[in-house]
PDB file of C-alpha atoms in Angstrom:
ATOM      1  CA  ASN A   1      43.837 -24.637 -24.235  1.00 81.00           C
ATOM      2  CA  MET A   2      42.216 -27.243 -21.922  1.00 85.00           C
ATOM      3  CA  MET A   3      38.723 -25.755 -21.766  1.00 87.00           C
ATOM      4  CA  TYR A   4      38.220 -24.632 -25.434  1.00 91.00           C
ATOM      5  CA  PRO A   5      38.054 -27.997 -27.153  1.00 93.00           C
ATOM      6  CA  ARG A   6      35.716 -29.377 -24.483  1.00 92.00           C
ATOM      7  CA  LEU A   7      33.359 -26.474 -24.915  1.00 94.00           C
ATOM      8  CA  LYS A   8      33.438 -26.866 -28.647  1.00 94.00           C
ATOM      9  CA  LEU A   9      32.665 -30.603 -28.307  1.00 93.00           C
ATOM     10  CA  ALA A  10      29.819 -29.746 -25.889  1.00 94.00           C
ATOM     11  CA  ARG A  11      28.233 -27.494 -28.439  1.00 95.00           C
ATOM     12  CA  ASP A  12      28.332 -30.216 -31.052  1.00 93.00           C
ATOM     13  CA  LEU A  13      26.773 -32.724 -28.661  1.00 93.00           C
ATOM     14  CA  LEU A  14      23.793 -30.549 -27.744  1.00 95.00           C
ATOM     15  CA  LYS A  15      20.390 -30.966 -29.248  1.00 94.00           C
ATOM     16  CA  LYS A  16      18.847 -27.882 -30.856  1.00 95.00           C
ATOM     17  CA  ASP A  17      16.766 -27.120 -27.702  1.00 95.00           C
ATOM     18  CA  GLY A  18      19.661 -27.882 -25.323  1.00 96.00           C
ATOM     19  CA  ALA A  19      21.752 -25.602 -23.194  1.00 97.00           C
ATOM     20  CA  ILE A  20      25.078 -25.625 -21.296  1.00 97.00           C
ATOM     21  CA  PHE A  21      25.849 -24.388 -17.794  1.00 96.00           C
ATOM     22  CA  VAL A  22      29.469 -23.714 -16.770  1.00 94.00           C
ATOM     23  CA  SER A  23      30.597 -22.985 -13.216  1.00 92.00           C
ATOM     24  CA  CYS A  24      33.385 -20.623 -12.655  1.00 90.00           C
ATOM     25  CA  ASP A  25      34.661 -18.115 -10.160  1.00 88.00           C
ATOM     26  CA  GLU A  26      35.144 -14.393 -10.586  1.00 87.00           C
ATOM     27  CA  GLY A  27      38.701 -14.796 -11.944  1.00 87.00           C
ATOM     28  CA  GLU A  28      37.624 -16.822 -14.918  1.00 91.00           C
ATOM     29  CA  GLN A  29      34.164 -15.314 -15.647  1.00 93.00           C
ATOM     30  CA  ALA A  30      35.337 -12.663 -18.192  1.00 94.00           C
ATOM     31  CA  ARG A  31      37.608 -15.059 -20.100  1.00 93.00           C
ATOM     32  CA  LEU A  32      34.898 -17.785 -20.047  1.00 94.00           C
ATOM     33  CA  ARG A  33      32.363 -15.357 -21.609  1.00 96.00           C
ATOM     34  CA  VAL A  34      34.755 -14.499 -24.419  1.00 95.00           C
ATOM     35  CA  ALA A  35      35.296 -18.174 -25.248  1.00 95.00           C
ATOM     36  CA  MET A  36      31.629 -19.010 -24.954  1.00 96.00           C
ATOM     37  CA  ASP A  37      30.638 -16.031 -27.232  1.00 97.00           C
ATOM     38  CA  GLU A  38      33.094 -17.386 -29.844  1.00 96.00           C
ATOM     39  CA  ILE A  39      31.907 -20.946 -29.701  1.00 97.00           C
ATOM     40  CA  PHE A  40      28.179 -20.604 -29.051  1.00 97.00           C
ATOM     41  CA  GLY A  41      27.628 -17.104 -30.447  1.00 97.00           C
ATOM     42  CA  GLN A  42      26.851 -14.044 -28.401  1.00 97.00           C
ATOM     43  CA  GLU A  43      23.200 -14.272 -29.515  1.00 97.00           C
ATOM     44  CA  ASN A  44      22.829 -17.550 -27.670  1.00 98.00           C
ATOM     45  CA  PHE A  45      23.920 -16.151 -24.225  1.00 98.00           C
ATOM     46  CA  VAL A  46      21.039 -16.649 -21.709  1.00 97.00           C
ATOM     47  CA  ALA A  47      22.299 -15.430 -18.319  1.00 96.00           C
ATOM     48  CA  ASP A  48      24.980 -15.343 -15.744  1.00 95.00           C
ATOM     49  CA  MET A  49      23.494 -17.021 -12.701  1.00 94.00           C
ATOM     50  CA  ILE A  50      25.017 -15.708  -9.504  1.00 92.00           C
ATOM     51  CA  TRP A  51      25.376 -18.156  -6.628  1.00 88.00           C
ATOM     52  CA  ALA A  52      25.757 -16.486  -3.249  1.00 85.00           C
ATOM     53  CA  ALA A  53      27.544 -19.247  -1.339  1.00 78.00           C
ATOM     54  CA  GLY A  54      28.006 -17.597   2.010  1.00 71.00           C
ATOM     55  CA  ARG A  55      30.386 -15.045   3.502  1.00 69.00           C
ATOM     56  CA  LYS A  56      34.170 -15.734   3.428  1.00 66.00           C
ATOM     57  CA  ASN A  57      36.524 -14.079   5.880  1.00 63.00           C
ATOM     58  CA  ASP A  58      39.801 -14.867   4.203  1.00 65.00           C
ATOM     59  CA  SER A  59      40.264 -11.675   2.239  1.00 70.00           C
ATOM     60  CA  ARG A  60      41.969  -8.354   3.321  1.00 78.00           C
ATOM     61  CA  LEU A  61      40.005  -6.246   0.850  1.00 81.00           C
ATOM     62  CA  ILE A  62      36.570  -7.658  -0.301  1.00 83.00           C
ATOM     63  CA  SER A  63      35.073 -10.939   0.707  1.00 80.00           C
ATOM     64  CA  VAL A  64      34.151 -12.493  -2.659  1.00 82.00           C
ATOM     65  CA  SER A  65      31.284 -14.820  -1.610  1.00 82.00           C
ATOM     66  CA  HIS A  66      29.741 -15.750  -4.894  1.00 87.00           C
ATOM     67  CA  GLU A  67      30.304 -17.907  -7.942  1.00 89.00           C
ATOM     68  CA  TYR A  68      28.962 -17.837 -11.487  1.00 94.00           C
ATOM     69  CA  ILE A  69      27.002 -20.420 -13.487  1.00 94.00           C
ATOM     70  CA  VAL A  70      27.212 -19.083 -17.069  1.00 96.00           C
ATOM     71  CA  CYS A  71      24.428 -20.309 -19.293  1.00 97.00           C
ATOM     72  CA  TYR A  72      24.237 -20.467 -23.115  1.00 98.00           C
ATOM     73  CA  ALA A  73      21.562 -22.052 -25.276  1.00 97.00           C
ATOM     74  CA  ARG A  74      22.494 -24.232 -28.303  1.00 97.00           C
ATOM     75  CA  ASP A  75      19.966 -22.123 -30.311  1.00 97.00           C
ATOM     76  CA  LYS A  76      18.223 -19.380 -28.338  1.00 97.00           C
ATOM     77  CA  GLY A  77      16.154 -18.365 -31.389  1.00 96.00           C
ATOM     78  CA  PHE A  78      14.786 -21.869 -31.668  1.00 97.00           C
ATOM     79  CA  LEU A  79      13.718 -21.807 -28.013  1.00 96.00           C
ATOM     80  CA  THR A  80      11.879 -18.556 -28.669  1.00 95.00           C
ATOM     81  CA  GLU A  81      10.147 -19.903 -31.786  1.00 96.00           C
ATOM     82  CA  GLN A  82       9.029 -23.047 -29.907  1.00 95.00           C
ATOM     83  CA  LYS A  83       7.917 -20.973 -26.944  1.00 94.00           C
ATOM     84  CA  VAL A  84      10.023 -23.051 -24.596  1.00 94.00           C
ATOM     85  CA  GLU A  85       9.834 -22.085 -20.975  1.00 93.00           C
ATOM     86  CA  TRP A  86      12.302 -23.049 -18.230  1.00 94.00           C
ATOM     87  CA  ARG A  87      10.537 -23.563 -14.913  1.00 92.00           C
ATOM     88  CA  GLN A  88      11.488 -24.905 -11.463  1.00 90.00           C
ATOM     89  CA  ARG A  89       9.355 -25.836  -8.408  1.00 90.00           C
ATOM     90  CA  LYS A  90       9.257 -23.175  -5.724  1.00 91.00           C
ATOM     91  CA  LYS A  91      11.179 -23.938  -2.563  1.00 90.00           C
ATOM     92  CA  GLY A  92       9.461 -24.344   0.781  1.00 93.00           C
ATOM     93  CA  LEU A  93       6.191 -25.744  -0.606  1.00 96.00           C
ATOM     94  CA  GLU A  94       6.290 -28.973   1.474  1.00 95.00           C
ATOM     95  CA  ASP A  95       6.576 -26.893   4.678  1.00 97.00           C
ATOM     96  CA  ILE A  96       3.605 -24.859   3.581  1.00 98.00           C
ATOM     97  CA  TYR A  97       1.536 -27.903   2.787  1.00 97.00           C
ATOM     98  CA  THR A  98       2.521 -29.573   6.064  1.00 97.00           C
ATOM     99  CA  GLN A  99       1.362 -26.527   8.032  1.00 97.00           C
ATOM    100  CA  TYR A 100      -1.913 -26.481   6.077  1.00 97.00           C
ATOM    101  CA  GLU A 101      -2.575 -30.145   6.919  1.00 97.00           C
ATOM    102  CA  ARG A 102      -1.827 -29.529  10.542  1.00 97.00           C
ATOM    103  CA  LEU A 103      -4.246 -26.596  10.725  1.00 97.00           C
ATOM    104  CA  LYS A 104      -6.886 -28.648   8.742  1.00 96.00           C
ATOM    105  CA  ARG A 105      -6.691 -31.380  11.390  1.00 96.00           C
ATOM    106  CA  GLU A 106      -7.022 -28.798  14.165  1.00 96.00           C
ATOM    107  CA  HIS A 107      -9.746 -26.542  12.744  1.00 96.00           C
ATOM    108  CA  ALA A 108     -11.584 -28.799  10.310  1.00 93.00           C
ATOM    109  CA  ASP A 109     -13.737 -26.445   8.085  1.00 92.00           C
ATOM    110  CA  ASP A 110     -13.058 -23.291  10.086  1.00 96.00           C
ATOM    111  CA  TYR A 111     -11.260 -21.494   7.289  1.00 97.00           C
ATOM    112  CA  SER A 112     -10.988 -18.237   9.119  1.00 96.00           C
ATOM    113  CA  ALA A 113      -9.077 -19.963  11.886  1.00 97.00           C
ATOM    114  CA  MET A 114      -6.893 -21.757   9.388  1.00 97.00           C
ATOM    115  CA  THR A 115      -6.107 -18.463   7.629  1.00 97.00           C
ATOM    116  CA  ALA A 116      -5.187 -16.812  10.958  1.00 97.00           C
ATOM    117  CA  GLY A 117      -2.978 -19.846  11.729  1.00 97.00           C
ATOM    118  CA  MET A 118      -1.199 -19.612   8.336  1.00 98.00           C
ATOM    119  CA  LYS A 119      -0.449 -15.921   8.820  1.00 97.00           C
ATOM    120  CA  GLU A 120       0.873 -16.502  12.348  1.00 97.00           C
ATOM    121  CA  TRP A 121       3.040 -19.319  11.101  1.00 97.00           C
ATOM    122  CA  TYR A 122       4.521 -17.177   8.373  1.00 97.00           C
ATOM    123  CA  LYS A 123       5.337 -14.478  10.930  1.00 96.00           C
ATOM    124  CA  GLY A 124       7.356 -16.982  12.993  1.00 96.00           C
ATOM    125  CA  LEU A 125       9.597 -18.045  10.080  1.00 95.00           C
ATOM    126  CA  ALA A 126      13.094 -16.688   9.721  1.00 91.00           C
ATOM    127  CA  ASP A 127      13.571 -14.446   6.736  1.00 87.00           C
ATOM    128  CA  SER A 128      15.954 -16.986   5.285  1.00 81.00           C
ATOM    129  CA  HIS A 129      13.387 -19.772   5.378  1.00 91.00           C
ATOM    130  CA  PRO A 130      12.325 -20.679   1.723  1.00 89.00           C
ATOM    131  CA  ALA A 131       8.660 -20.691   2.565  1.00 95.00           C
ATOM    132  CA  LYS A 132       8.789 -17.028   3.756  1.00 94.00           C
ATOM    133  CA  ALA A 133       8.980 -15.920   0.088  1.00 92.00           C
ATOM    134  CA  HIS A 134       5.420 -17.244  -0.375  1.00 96.00           C
ATOM    135  CA  LYS A 135       3.903 -15.602   2.703  1.00 96.00           C
ATOM    136  CA  HIS A 136       1.191 -14.025   0.481  1.00 97.00           C
ATOM    137  CA  TYR A 137      -0.271 -17.514   0.198  1.00 98.00           C
ATOM    138  CA  ALA A 138      -1.900 -17.186   3.616  1.00 97.00           C
ATOM    139  CA  HIS A 139      -5.667 -17.598   2.952  1.00 98.00           C
ATOM    140  CA  VAL A 140      -7.460 -20.909   3.082  1.00 97.00           C
ATOM    141  CA  ASP A 141     -10.739 -22.192   1.685  1.00 97.00           C
ATOM    142  CA  ARG A 142     -12.181 -25.614   0.794  1.00 95.00           C
ATOM    143  CA  ARG A 143      -9.804 -25.963  -2.204  1.00 96.00           C
ATOM    144  CA  GLY A 144      -6.608 -25.165  -0.237  1.00 97.00           C
ATOM    145  CA  VAL A 145      -4.100 -22.340   0.235  1.00 98.00           C
ATOM    146  CA  TYR A 146      -4.476 -19.222  -1.959  1.00 98.00           C
ATOM    147  CA  PHE A 147      -3.686 -15.533  -2.153  1.00 97.00           C
ATOM    148  CA  PRO A 148      -6.100 -12.771  -3.276  1.00 97.00           C
ATOM    149  CA  ASP A 149      -4.765 -11.873  -6.680  1.00 97.00           C
ATOM    150  CA  ASN A 150      -5.466  -8.876  -8.917  1.00 96.00           C
ATOM    151  CA  ILE A 151      -8.818  -9.204 -10.669  1.00 96.00           C
ATOM    152  CA  SER A 152      -8.461  -6.164 -12.911  1.00 96.00           C
ATOM    153  CA  TRP A 153      -8.045  -5.829 -16.695  1.00 95.00           C
ATOM    154  CA  PRO A 154      -4.373  -5.877 -17.727  1.00 93.00           C
ATOM    155  CA  GLY A 155      -3.197  -2.423 -18.908  1.00 89.00           C
ATOM    156  CA  GLY A 156      -6.412  -0.706 -17.920  1.00 88.00           C
ATOM    157  CA  GLY A 157      -9.468   0.380 -19.869  1.00 92.00           C
ATOM    158  CA  GLY A 158     -11.376  -2.813 -18.972  1.00 93.00           C
ATOM    159  CA  PRO A 159     -15.137  -3.198 -18.517  1.00 96.00           C
ATOM    160  CA  LYS A 160     -16.949  -1.870 -15.460  1.00 95.00           C
ATOM    161  CA  TYR A 161     -20.191  -3.285 -14.270  1.00 96.00           C
ATOM    162  CA  ALA A 162     -21.961  -3.949 -10.890  1.00 96.00           C
ATOM    163  CA  VAL A 163     -20.743  -6.902  -8.834  1.00 96.00           C
ATOM    164  CA  LEU A 164     -22.734  -7.467  -5.646  1.00 95.00           C
ATOM    165  CA  HIS A 165     -20.984  -8.280  -2.408  1.00 96.00           C
ATOM    166  CA  PRO A 166     -22.340 -11.709  -1.362  1.00 94.00           C
ATOM    167  CA  ILE A 167     -23.173 -10.586   2.283  1.00 94.00           C
ATOM    168  CA  THR A 168     -24.192  -6.947   2.021  1.00 95.00           C
ATOM    169  CA  ARG A 169     -25.708  -7.406  -1.490  1.00 95.00           C
ATOM    170  CA  ARG A 170     -24.428  -3.958  -2.415  1.00 95.00           C
ATOM    171  CA  PRO A 171     -22.227  -3.196  -5.441  1.00 96.00           C
ATOM    172  CA  ALA A 172     -18.569  -3.829  -4.503  1.00 96.00           C
ATOM    173  CA  SER A 173     -15.853  -1.412  -5.424  1.00 96.00           C
ATOM    174  CA  VAL A 174     -14.755  -1.667  -9.053  1.00 96.00           C
ATOM    175  CA  PRO A 175     -10.999  -1.851  -9.832  1.00 95.00           C
ATOM    176  CA  SER A 176      -9.742   1.261 -11.525  1.00 94.00           C
ATOM    177  CA  ARG A 177      -8.579  -0.784 -14.518  1.00 95.00           C
ATOM    178  CA  GLY A 178     -11.904  -2.551 -14.854  1.00 96.00           C
ATOM    179  CA  TRP A 179     -12.769  -6.185 -14.321  1.00 97.00           C
ATOM    180  CA  MET A 180     -10.524  -8.865 -15.792  1.00 96.00           C
ATOM    181  CA  THR A 181     -13.489 -10.450 -17.729  1.00 96.00           C
ATOM    182  CA  SER A 182     -15.917  -8.595 -20.016  1.00 95.00           C
ATOM    183  CA  ASP A 183     -18.621 -11.129 -19.308  1.00 96.00           C
ATOM    184  CA  PRO A 184     -20.720 -10.423 -16.168  1.00 95.00           C
ATOM    185  CA  GLU A 185     -22.095 -14.017 -16.304  1.00 96.00           C
ATOM    186  CA  LYS A 186     -18.586 -15.431 -16.231  1.00 96.00           C
ATOM    187  CA  MET A 187     -17.872 -13.258 -13.286  1.00 96.00           C
ATOM    188  CA  GLN A 188     -20.966 -14.542 -11.522  1.00 96.00           C
ATOM    189  CA  GLN A 189     -19.904 -18.096 -12.298  1.00 97.00           C
ATOM    190  CA  TRP A 190     -16.607 -17.429 -10.531  1.00 97.00           C
ATOM    191  CA  ILE A 191     -18.386 -15.957  -7.534  1.00 96.00           C
ATOM    192  CA  ASP A 192     -20.863 -18.939  -7.345  1.00 96.00           C
ATOM    193  CA  ASP A 193     -17.931 -21.286  -7.513  1.00 96.00           C
ATOM    194  CA  ASP A 194     -16.164 -19.491  -4.630  1.00 96.00           C
ATOM    195  CA  ARG A 195     -13.230 -18.358  -6.688  1.00 97.00           C
ATOM    196  CA  VAL A 196     -13.578 -14.657  -5.890  1.00 97.00           C
ATOM    197  CA  HIS A 197     -12.301 -13.207  -2.547  1.00 97.00           C
ATOM    198  CA  PHE A 198     -14.378 -10.509  -1.055  1.00 96.00           C
ATOM    199  CA  GLY A 199     -13.513  -8.233   1.846  1.00 94.00           C
ATOM    200  CA  GLY A 200     -15.783  -7.769   4.949  1.00 92.00           C
ATOM    201  CA  ASP A 201     -18.018  -5.365   2.970  1.00 94.00           C
ATOM    202  CA  GLU A 202     -18.423  -3.745  -0.415  1.00 94.00           C
ATOM    203  CA  SER A 203     -15.893  -0.968   0.232  1.00 95.00           C
ATOM    204  CA  SER A 204     -12.899  -3.139  -0.845  1.00 94.00           C
ATOM    205  CA  VAL A 205     -12.177  -4.351  -4.316  1.00 96.00           C
ATOM    206  CA  PRO A 206     -12.701  -8.082  -4.764  1.00 97.00           C
ATOM    207  CA  CYS A 207      -9.763 -10.326  -5.769  1.00 97.00           C
ATOM    208  CA  ILE A 208      -9.505 -13.522  -7.758  1.00 97.00           C
ATOM    209  CA  LYS A 209      -8.215 -16.507  -5.795  1.00 98.00           C
ATOM    210  CA  SER A 210      -4.849 -17.809  -6.908  1.00 97.00           C
ATOM    211  CA  TYR A 211      -4.170 -21.261  -5.472  1.00 98.00           C
ATOM    212  CA  LEU A 212      -0.708 -22.396  -4.539  1.00 97.00           C
ATOM    213  CA  LYS A 213      -1.260 -25.898  -6.031  1.00 96.00           C
ATOM    214  CA  ASP A 214      -1.770 -24.204  -9.387  1.00 96.00           C
ATOM    215  CA  ARG A 215       1.334 -21.947  -9.085  1.00 95.00           C
ATOM    216  CA  GLU A 216       4.063 -24.299  -7.912  1.00 95.00           C
ATOM    217  CA  LEU A 217       6.385 -23.480 -10.758  1.00 92.00           C
ATOM    218  CA  GLN A 218       8.312 -20.300 -11.257  1.00 91.00           C
ATOM    219  CA  THR A 219      10.876 -18.813 -13.691  1.00 91.00           C
ATOM    220  CA  PRO A 220      14.316 -19.471 -12.206  1.00 90.00           C
ATOM    221  CA  TYR A 221      16.032 -16.422 -10.623  1.00 89.00           C
ATOM    222  CA  SER A 222      19.438 -15.441 -11.758  1.00 90.00           C
ATOM    223  CA  VAL A 223      20.603 -14.725  -8.214  1.00 88.00           C
ATOM    224  CA  PHE A 224      20.183 -17.349  -5.508  1.00 82.00           C
ATOM    225  CA  TYR A 225      21.573 -18.351  -2.163  1.00 81.00           C
ATOM    226  CA  GLN A 226      22.880 -21.807  -1.175  1.00 80.00           C
ATOM    227  CA  ASP A 227      25.403 -22.391   1.543  1.00 79.00           C
ATOM    228  CA  GLY A 228      28.583 -23.345  -0.285  1.00 74.00           C
ATOM    229  CA  ARG A 229      29.973 -25.416   2.597  1.00 83.00           C
ATOM    230  CA  ALA A 230      26.952 -27.729   2.817  1.00 85.00           C
ATOM    231  CA  ALA A 231      27.871 -29.883  -0.180  1.00 87.00           C
ATOM    232  CA  THR A 232      31.336 -30.479   1.195  1.00 87.00           C
ATOM    233  CA  LYS A 233      29.932 -31.574   4.546  1.00 90.00           C
ATOM    234  CA  ARG A 234      27.391 -33.899   2.922  1.00 91.00           C
ATOM    235  CA  LEU A 235      30.034 -35.545   0.787  1.00 90.00           C
ATOM    236  CA  ARG A 236      32.386 -35.846   3.808  1.00 92.00           C
ATOM    237  CA  ASP A 237      29.591 -37.570   5.791  1.00 92.00           C
ATOM    238  CA  LEU A 238      28.875 -39.922   2.854  1.00 90.00           C
ATOM    239  CA  MET A 239      32.548 -40.884   2.062  1.00 90.00           C
ATOM    240  CA  GLY A 240      33.975 -40.669   5.538  1.00 92.00           C
ATOM    241  CA  GLY A 241      36.577 -38.161   4.600  1.00 91.00           C
ATOM    242  CA  ASP A 242      37.560 -35.224   2.314  1.00 90.00           C
ATOM    243  CA  TYR A 243      38.477 -37.068  -0.923  1.00 89.00           C
ATOM    244  CA  PHE A 244      37.341 -34.240  -3.385  1.00 87.00           C
ATOM    245  CA  ASP A 245      38.251 -30.620  -3.280  1.00 84.00           C
ATOM    246  CA  PHE A 246      35.393 -28.162  -3.754  1.00 82.00           C
ATOM    247  CA  PRO A 247      32.600 -30.631  -4.758  1.00 86.00           C
ATOM    248  CA  LYS A 248      29.609 -29.128  -6.611  1.00 88.00           C
ATOM    249  CA  ASP A 249      26.310 -28.844  -4.773  1.00 90.00           C
ATOM    250  CA  GLU A 250      23.954 -31.651  -5.899  1.00 92.00           C
ATOM    251  CA  ILE A 251      20.906 -29.657  -4.730  1.00 91.00           C
ATOM    252  CA  VAL A 252      21.737 -26.642  -6.974  1.00 90.00           C
ATOM    253  CA  LEU A 253      22.444 -28.928  -9.986  1.00 93.00           C
ATOM    254  CA  GLN A 254      19.274 -30.886  -9.470  1.00 94.00           C
ATOM    255  CA  GLU A 255      17.328 -27.575  -9.746  1.00 92.00           C
ATOM    256  CA  ILE A 256      19.035 -26.958 -13.111  1.00 94.00           C
ATOM    257  CA  VAL A 257      18.217 -30.548 -14.223  1.00 95.00           C
ATOM    258  CA  GLU A 258      14.644 -30.013 -13.119  1.00 94.00           C
ATOM    259  CA  MET A 259      14.117 -26.719 -14.923  1.00 92.00           C
ATOM    260  CA  LEU A 260      15.671 -27.839 -18.292  1.00 93.00           C
ATOM    261  CA  THR A 261      15.032 -31.554 -18.682  1.00 94.00           C
ATOM    262  CA  SER A 262      12.360 -34.217 -18.599  1.00 92.00           C
ATOM    263  CA  GLY A 263      11.557 -37.720 -19.853  1.00 92.00           C
ATOM    264  CA  ASN A 264      14.466 -39.454 -21.504  1.00 95.00           C
ATOM    265  CA  ASP A 265      16.762 -36.460 -21.845  1.00 96.00           C
ATOM    266  CA  VAL A 266      20.486 -37.070 -21.561  1.00 97.00           C
ATOM    267  CA  VAL A 267      22.728 -34.841 -19.309  1.00 97.00           C
ATOM    268  CA  VAL A 268      26.452 -34.726 -20.046  1.00 96.00           C
ATOM    269  CA  ASP A 269      29.105 -33.508 -17.584  1.00 95.00           C
ATOM    270  CA  LEU A 270      32.552 -33.119 -19.240  1.00 92.00           C
ATOM    271  CA  PHE A 271      34.222 -32.860 -15.775  1.00 90.00           C
ATOM    272  CA  ALA A 272      32.879 -35.717 -13.625  1.00 90.00           C
ATOM    273  CA  GLY A 273      34.533 -34.643 -10.358  1.00 89.00           C
ATOM    274  CA  SER A 274      32.823 -36.380  -7.495  1.00 90.00           C
ATOM    275  CA  GLY A 275      29.864 -37.468  -9.761  1.00 93.00           C
ATOM    276  CA  THR A 276      27.519 -34.679  -8.614  1.00 94.00           C
ATOM    277  CA  ILE A 277      25.564 -34.558 -11.880  1.00 96.00           C
ATOM    278  CA  GLY A 278      24.896 -38.261 -11.683  1.00 96.00           C
ATOM    279  CA  GLN A 279      23.463 -37.967  -8.197  1.00 95.00           C
ATOM    280  CA  SER A 280      21.426 -34.870  -9.240  1.00 96.00           C
ATOM    281  CA  VAL A 281      19.906 -36.619 -12.308  1.00 97.00           C
ATOM    282  CA  MET A 282      18.948 -39.655 -10.210  1.00 97.00           C
ATOM    283  CA  ALA A 283      17.457 -37.495  -7.481  1.00 96.00           C
ATOM    284  CA  GLN A 284      15.288 -35.658 -10.005  1.00 96.00           C
ATOM    285  CA  ASN A 285      14.233 -38.853 -11.646  1.00 97.00           C
ATOM    286  CA  ALA A 286      13.080 -40.125  -8.214  1.00 96.00           C
ATOM    287  CA  ALA A 287      11.241 -36.797  -7.613  1.00 92.00           C
ATOM    288  CA  ASP A 288       9.248 -36.676 -10.825  1.00 92.00           C
ATOM    289  CA  GLY A 289       9.381 -40.217 -12.235  1.00 94.00           C
ATOM    290  CA  GLY A 290      11.590 -39.217 -15.202  1.00 95.00           C
ATOM    291  CA  ASN A 291      13.981 -41.505 -17.047  1.00 97.00           C
ATOM    292  CA  ARG A 292      16.825 -39.115 -17.690  1.00 97.00           C
ATOM    293  CA  ARG A 293      20.323 -40.555 -18.356  1.00 97.00           C
ATOM    294  CA  TYR A 294      23.678 -39.070 -17.664  1.00 97.00           C
ATOM    295  CA  VAL A 295      27.220 -39.364 -19.047  1.00 96.00           C
ATOM    296  CA  LEU A 296      30.046 -38.207 -16.857  1.00 95.00           C
TER     297      LEU A 296
END
């Protein structure tokens, strides 16, 4: 009785390309989905995002250590027609760029030494470190950090022609699916521009260089980890005491604000709580220069 009218109001407030995210625990998820299907339409369901918030040891049977963020679009069909994409910046990038700059100061233009240093640095990271997920970006050239990406024709059946290894001057191995471009001159332009990664000799298949600076955004994952106790501690340190029960995590909400909004968009939170959405919107405005507004 309390949630239903607010959800209905939320739907009416949303722009056609808008969306709603509702946090809930396992006990409410099934009932929430029924209500949301009725109000927003089952066809506008986007995803259940699962937030792994850390192990709890207060259960005798199963330690339920996750929450849900249920997402519905105002008009999913409209998003498809407009080719709307939700993207968020990959985590751990600043650490990678910091390490790259450190190696650059140490090794100058010795890209082999910088590459070895990047690989060694990734090995030393804990598996939980956000930068570890991007360990394939371990090679370095004059443009920056990259990984040797697939240079073959999507789906197979692509063109096959001779591509000479720049050192041995012998034809390099051709990918089984053929080259990604049917134009040998275009391929040669890529090679001359140092955008093709070759192995030590012609026996290995070349790769196209994919630079981290060009791939900073990704499609958000439906399952993610964020320590559920951290937000409580940060708010306690800020306020000098525990004045709000179970505050939301401003870092998680900032990621949602980032992936869905820009410019002068308005973000509405029907349950203000400790004002988390307000902080999240301001933090994202500071990060990308946006002018988003919020109503709590």
